[in-house]
Tab-separated table of C-alpha atoms in Angstrom:
chain	number	residue	atom	x	y	z
A	1	MET	CA	-4.853	-9.994	7.418
A	2	ARG	CA	-3.009	-12.131	5.248
A	3	ARG	CA	-1.558	-15.738	6.483
A	4	ALA	CA	1.803	-16.511	5.102
A	5	PRO	CA	0.598	-20.206	2.704
A	6	ALA	CA	1.521	-23.206	3.490
A	7	VAL	CA	5.359	-23.738	2.453
A	8	PRO	CA	5.304	-24.751	-1.053
A	9	HIS	CA	9.058	-24.397	-1.272
A	10	PRO	CA	12.140	-26.603	-0.462
A	11	VAL	CA	13.555	-24.751	2.978
A	12	ARG	CA	16.881	-22.983	2.059
A	13	THR	CA	19.648	-23.717	4.204
A	14	SER	CA	22.062	-21.026	5.076
A	15	ALA	CA	23.841	-19.826	8.327
A	16	VAL	CA	21.282	-16.944	8.667
A	17	GLY	CA	18.059	-19.416	8.827
A	18	LEU	CA	20.153	-21.266	11.698
A	19	VAL	CA	20.707	-17.774	13.670
A	20	ALA	CA	16.958	-17.135	13.301
A	21	VAL	CA	16.505	-20.701	14.809
A	22	GLY	CA	19.023	-19.856	17.244
A	23	LEU	CA	17.518	-16.660	18.329
A	24	LEU	CA	13.864	-18.274	18.766
A	25	ALA	CA	15.180	-20.826	20.723
A	26	GLY	CA	16.654	-18.181	22.864
A	27	CYS	CA	13.591	-16.361	23.526
A	28	GLY	CA	12.867	-16.104	27.498
A	29	SER	CA	10.751	-14.767	30.132
A	30	GLY	CA	12.314	-10.999	28.932
A	31	ASP	CA	10.024	-11.062	25.994
A	32	ARG	CA	6.337	-10.310	26.367
A	33	PRO	CA	4.476	-13.736	25.078
A	34	ALA	CA	2.604	-13.400	22.266
A	35	PRO	CA	-0.924	-15.080	22.306
A	36	GLY	CA	-0.713	-18.562	22.739
A	37	GLY	CA	3.053	-18.641	23.442
A	38	PRO	CA	5.998	-18.450	23.584
A	39	ASP	CA	6.307	-22.176	24.202
A	40	ASP	CA	9.755	-22.722	25.852
A	41	SER	CA	9.457	-26.770	25.892
A	42	ALA	CA	11.803	-28.897	24.102
A	43	SER	CA	9.306	-28.952	21.642
A	44	GLY	CA	10.215	-25.016	20.456
A	45	VAL	CA	8.765	-22.005	20.663
A	46	THR	CA	5.320	-21.270	19.723
A	47	ALA	CA	4.685	-17.292	18.527
A	48	THR	CA	2.362	-15.490	16.081
A	49	LEU	CA	4.103	-12.564	14.237
A	50	THR	CA	2.280	-9.707	12.775
A	51	VAL	CA	3.944	-7.561	10.467
A	52	LEU	CA	2.740	-4.767	8.544
A	53	ALA	CA	4.204	-4.193	5.148
A	54	ALA	CA	4.229	-1.841	1.819
A	55	ALA	CA	1.920	-3.619	-0.806
A	56	SER	CA	4.590	-3.327	-3.293
A	57	LEU	CA	6.017	-6.610	-0.843
A	58	THR	CA	3.392	-8.541	-1.030
A	59	ASP	CA	4.893	-11.244	-3.446
A	60	THR	CA	8.088	-11.424	-2.056
A	61	PHE	CA	7.227	-11.469	1.817
A	62	THR	CA	4.647	-13.974	1.255
A	63	GLN	CA	7.284	-16.212	0.098
A	64	ILE	CA	10.001	-14.904	2.837
A	65	GLY	CA	7.417	-15.805	5.394
A	66	ALA	CA	6.817	-19.017	4.342
A	67	GLU	CA	10.366	-19.827	4.445
A	68	PHE	CA	10.900	-18.195	7.856
A	69	GLU	CA	8.073	-20.689	9.305
A	70	ALA	CA	9.997	-23.513	7.793
A	71	ALA	CA	13.092	-22.620	9.578
A	72	ASN	CA	11.655	-21.860	12.755
A	73	PRO	CA	8.882	-24.539	13.343
A	74	GLY	CA	6.176	-23.491	15.755
A	75	VAL	CA	6.108	-19.798	14.479
A	76	THR	CA	3.567	-18.260	12.358
A	77	VAL	CA	3.664	-14.977	10.344
A	78	THR	CA	1.013	-13.256	9.375
A	79	PHE	CA	0.782	-10.115	6.840
A	80	SER	CA	-0.928	-6.975	6.307
A	81	PHE	CA	-0.302	-5.408	3.402
A	82	ALA	CA	-1.345	-2.006	2.320
A	83	GLY	CA	-0.333	1.538	1.561
A	84	SER	CA	2.449	2.598	3.498
A	85	SER	CA	0.602	5.691	5.047
A	86	GLN	CA	-2.081	3.844	5.715
A	87	LEU	CA	-0.287	1.176	7.581
A	88	ALA	CA	1.658	3.913	9.634
A	89	GLN	CA	-1.264	5.568	10.770
A	90	GLN	CA	-2.590	1.861	12.077
A	91	ILE	CA	0.308	1.612	13.865
A	92	THR	CA	0.328	4.923	15.794
A	93	ALA	CA	-3.237	4.580	16.396
A	94	GLY	CA	-2.264	1.273	18.439
A	95	ALA	CA	-2.757	-1.511	16.196
A	96	PRO	CA	-1.110	-4.466	17.489
A	97	ALA	CA	2.127	-5.210	15.248
A	98	ASP	CA	5.369	-6.672	15.732
A	99	VAL	CA	7.576	-5.399	12.362
A	100	PHE	CA	6.647	-2.752	10.181
A	101	ALA	CA	8.151	-2.508	6.303
A	102	ALA	CA	7.311	0.714	4.582
A	103	ALA	CA	8.304	2.202	0.626
A	104	ASN	CA	9.881	5.260	1.803
A	105	PRO	CA	11.808	6.820	4.799
A	106	ALA	CA	9.495	9.342	5.218
A	107	THR	CA	6.546	7.354	6.225
A	108	MET	CA	9.009	5.351	8.728
A	109	ALA	CA	9.582	8.334	10.136
A	110	THR	CA	6.146	9.345	11.250
A	111	VAL	CA	6.307	5.995	12.853
A	112	VAL	CA	9.774	6.587	14.796
A	113	ALA	CA	8.667	10.102	16.033
A	114	ALA	CA	5.567	8.534	17.616
A	115	GLY	CA	7.906	6.389	19.746
A	116	ASP	CA	6.443	3.233	17.858
A	117	ALA	CA	9.663	1.789	16.871
A	118	ALA	CA	11.584	-0.346	19.172
A	119	ASP	CA	15.269	0.073	17.015
A	120	GLU	CA	16.770	2.355	14.223
A	121	PRO	CA	14.965	1.600	10.948
A	122	VAL	CA	17.356	-0.096	8.702
A	123	VAL	CA	16.920	0.156	4.974
A	124	PHE	CA	16.733	-3.343	3.128
A	125	VAL	CA	15.883	-2.804	-0.709
A	126	ARG	CA	15.478	-0.119	-2.940
A	127	ASN	CA	12.806	0.108	-5.863
A	128	GLN	CA	12.311	2.327	-8.837
A	129	LEU	CA	9.568	3.463	-10.767
A	130	VAL	CA	8.426	2.172	-14.856
A	131	ILE	CA	5.486	3.141	-16.659
A	132	ALA	CA	3.042	-0.084	-16.651
A	133	VAL	CA	1.199	-0.303	-19.927
A	134	PRO	CA	-1.261	-2.930	-21.333
A	135	GLU	CA	0.575	-5.784	-22.584
A	136	GLY	CA	1.595	-4.471	-26.113
A	137	ASN	CA	1.458	-1.127	-25.418
A	138	PRO	CA	-1.426	-0.055	-27.568
A	139	ALA	CA	-0.870	3.642	-26.587
A	140	ARG	CA	2.510	3.504	-27.816
A	141	VAL	CA	3.984	5.144	-24.466
A	142	THR	CA	7.495	5.522	-24.380
A	143	GLY	CA	8.153	7.916	-22.005
A	144	LEU	CA	6.560	10.419	-19.250
A	145	ALA	CA	5.700	12.815	-22.311
A	146	ASP	CA	3.745	10.254	-23.774
A	147	LEU	CA	1.239	10.376	-20.852
A	148	THR	CA	-0.090	13.814	-21.440
A	149	ALA	CA	-1.034	13.264	-25.235
A	150	PRO	CA	-4.426	13.398	-25.918
A	151	GLY	CA	-6.732	10.834	-25.242
A	152	VAL	CA	-4.105	8.775	-22.848
A	153	LYS	CA	-5.457	7.860	-19.251
A	154	VAL	CA	-3.189	7.391	-16.502
A	155	ALA	CA	-3.437	6.328	-13.058
A	156	LEU	CA	-1.243	7.463	-10.303
A	157	CYS	CA	-0.688	6.296	-6.428
A	158	ALA	CA	-2.160	9.344	-4.185
A	159	GLU	CA	0.585	11.299	-3.497
A	160	ALA	CA	0.351	10.879	0.605
A	161	VAL	CA	1.767	6.958	-0.439
A	162	PRO	CA	4.999	6.335	-1.030
A	163	CYS	CA	4.700	5.295	-4.933
A	164	GLY	CA	2.336	8.645	-5.031
A	165	ALA	CA	5.490	10.665	-3.756
A	166	ALA	CA	8.438	9.516	-6.042
A	167	ALA	CA	5.736	10.004	-8.900
A	168	ARG	CA	5.214	13.242	-8.447
A	169	THR	CA	9.304	13.799	-7.852
A	170	ALA	CA	9.596	12.067	-11.310
A	171	LEU	CA	7.311	14.241	-13.044
A	172	ASP	CA	8.260	17.544	-11.365
A	173	ALA	CA	11.769	16.320	-12.598
A	174	ALA	CA	10.855	15.898	-16.110
A	175	GLY	CA	8.439	19.279	-15.706
A	176	ASN	CA	5.807	17.164	-16.980
A	177	ASP	CA	1.835	18.773	-15.419
A	178	LEU	CA	0.404	15.096	-15.871
A	179	VAL	CA	-3.146	15.446	-14.264
A	180	PRO	CA	-4.119	11.235	-13.927
A	181	VAL	CA	-7.751	10.533	-14.268
A	182	THR	CA	-7.314	8.824	-11.005
A	183	LEU	CA	-5.124	8.552	-7.585
A	184	GLU	CA	-5.229	5.146	-6.086
A	185	ARG	CA	-4.487	3.933	-2.356
A	186	ASP	CA	-1.170	2.007	-3.198
A	187	VAL	CA	0.873	0.655	-5.928
A	188	ARG	CA	-1.147	-2.537	-6.534
A	189	ALA	CA	-4.234	-0.746	-6.988
A	190	ALA	CA	-2.558	1.553	-9.703
A	191	LEU	CA	-1.621	-1.397	-11.322
A	192	ALA	CA	-4.845	-3.169	-11.277
A	193	LYS	CA	-6.231	0.146	-13.605
A	194	VAL	CA	-3.591	-1.110	-15.949
A	195	ARG	CA	-4.568	-4.852	-15.856
A	196	ILE	CA	-8.547	-4.267	-16.446
A	197	GLY	CA	-8.092	-1.670	-19.050
A	198	GLU	CA	-9.430	1.477	-17.019
A	199	VAL	CA	-6.552	3.239	-17.999
A	200	ASP	CA	-3.493	3.317	-20.388
A	201	ALA	CA	-0.495	3.757	-18.072
A	202	ALA	CA	0.052	3.785	-14.499
A	203	LEU	CA	3.621	5.099	-12.789
A	204	VAL	CA	4.203	2.193	-10.321
A	205	TYR	CA	7.374	0.584	-9.230
A	206	ARG	CA	9.610	-2.324	-11.884
A	207	THR	CA	8.822	-4.934	-9.093
A	208	ASP	CA	5.122	-4.677	-9.823
A	209	THR	CA	5.058	-4.618	-13.624
A	210	ALA	CA	7.722	-8.024	-12.871
A	211	ALA	CA	5.222	-9.536	-10.899
A	212	ALA	CA	2.299	-9.517	-13.572
A	213	ALA	CA	4.294	-9.870	-16.453
A	214	ASP	CA	2.253	-11.609	-18.235
A	215	GLU	CA	-0.461	-8.910	-18.354
A	216	VAL	CA	1.609	-5.889	-18.203
A	217	ASP	CA	4.624	-4.273	-19.955
A	218	ALA	CA	7.118	-1.769	-18.594
A	219	VAL	CA	8.068	0.962	-20.182
A	220	GLU	CA	11.646	2.600	-18.233
A	221	PHE	CA	12.318	6.110	-18.256
A	222	PRO	CA	15.137	8.420	-17.158
A	223	GLU	CA	13.472	10.387	-14.777
A	224	SER	CA	12.831	7.310	-12.201
A	225	ALA	CA	16.484	7.635	-11.338
A	226	GLN	CA	15.777	10.456	-9.638
A	227	ALA	CA	12.787	8.903	-7.598
A	228	ILE	CA	14.446	5.564	-6.225
A	229	ASN	CA	12.900	4.921	-2.890
A	230	ASP	CA	14.380	3.262	-0.081
A	231	TYR	CA	12.555	0.883	2.197
A	232	PRO	CA	13.412	0.992	5.726
A	233	ILE	CA	12.277	-1.945	7.893
A	234	VAL	CA	12.009	-2.188	11.985
A	235	THR	CA	10.650	-3.868	15.104
A	236	LEU	CA	8.016	-1.961	16.609
A	237	ALA	CA	7.904	-1.114	20.057
A	238	GLN	CA	4.511	-2.827	21.096
A	239	ALA	CA	6.070	-6.511	19.632
A	240	ALA	CA	4.486	-9.327	21.333
A	241	ASN	CA	7.812	-10.977	21.356
A	242	PRO	CA	10.644	-8.939	20.004
A	243	THR	CA	13.256	-11.760	19.835
A	244	VAL	CA	10.982	-13.260	16.809
A	245	ALA	CA	10.498	-10.197	15.256
A	246	ARG	CA	13.982	-9.051	15.386
A	247	ALA	CA	14.652	-12.440	14.056
A	248	PHE	CA	12.727	-11.864	11.038
A	249	VAL	CA	14.300	-8.165	10.415
A	250	ALA	CA	17.773	-10.362	10.176
A	251	TYR	CA	16.144	-13.026	8.046
A	252	VAL	CA	15.155	-10.430	5.392
A	253	ARG	CA	18.086	-8.961	5.282
A	254	SER	CA	20.001	-11.854	5.098
A	255	ALA	CA	21.352	-13.632	1.795
A	256	VAL	CA	18.176	-15.332	1.723
A	257	GLY	CA	15.844	-12.797	2.215
A	258	GLN	CA	17.665	-10.648	0.047
A	259	ALA	CA	17.864	-13.421	-2.888
A	260	VAL	CA	14.184	-13.403	-2.792
A	261	LEU	CA	13.588	-9.650	-2.901
A	262	ALA	CA	16.678	-9.567	-5.856
A	263	GLU	CA	14.788	-11.937	-8.123
A	264	ALA	CA	11.446	-9.652	-7.812
A	265	GLY	CA	13.362	-7.050	-9.238
A	266	PHE	CA	14.353	-4.960	-5.870
A	267	GLN	CA	17.704	-3.386	-5.901
A	268	SER	CA	20.286	-3.656	-3.215
A	269	PRO	CA	20.213	-0.599	-0.621
């Protein structure tokens, strides 16, 4: 689990932030209390929120979590970032969590089918694939066709995770029978293979290359338009404090949360 760091940013004031505070202040006996809370005294609510989110959301959700904490004193947000399919398995196996943000609807559907979603999932952003290459693009990759050139080593995400499923869709659209040298557990792991020089390229999300722009370059390719991933988010049925969880979901979807996501390269739903 990752704890959102102490807030390094000035708090952005917005109507949505005020709504979130109001929601938390209204937490009452109808919510099953989180460990150590909530505290309904005048000093404010005390609650711990556990968010499971796709690996590609690591940077943006860490920032959003810090800002949500700042807007809601007494609330602590903790995160677990991994491949969406791995997180969905944890949820359906009973792992305690309050909010789930997946990198595609198919993964979210497994959580809904298991009865673990408290609400209807909503899409909050979209993401598109690019070809990540080491800085300077030494293999001279310009598109998917170059990935099958002799000697070019490529990393993909495993097809069970959203980035791998999207990559397979794009490759099939191009009629490309690429065989990767490695299949990784999530998009950050695939990108890491490029960063450390183990492969010449990897199919990852545009947002991940933007976050590592000082180490990798991004090569756009037209087939990615046929494999854009929608990211749904939902409050979980086992949420210890559903009001706090729903406030976080609302914050992610607010103008404040959407600005953080857009700055990282995510697309509007």
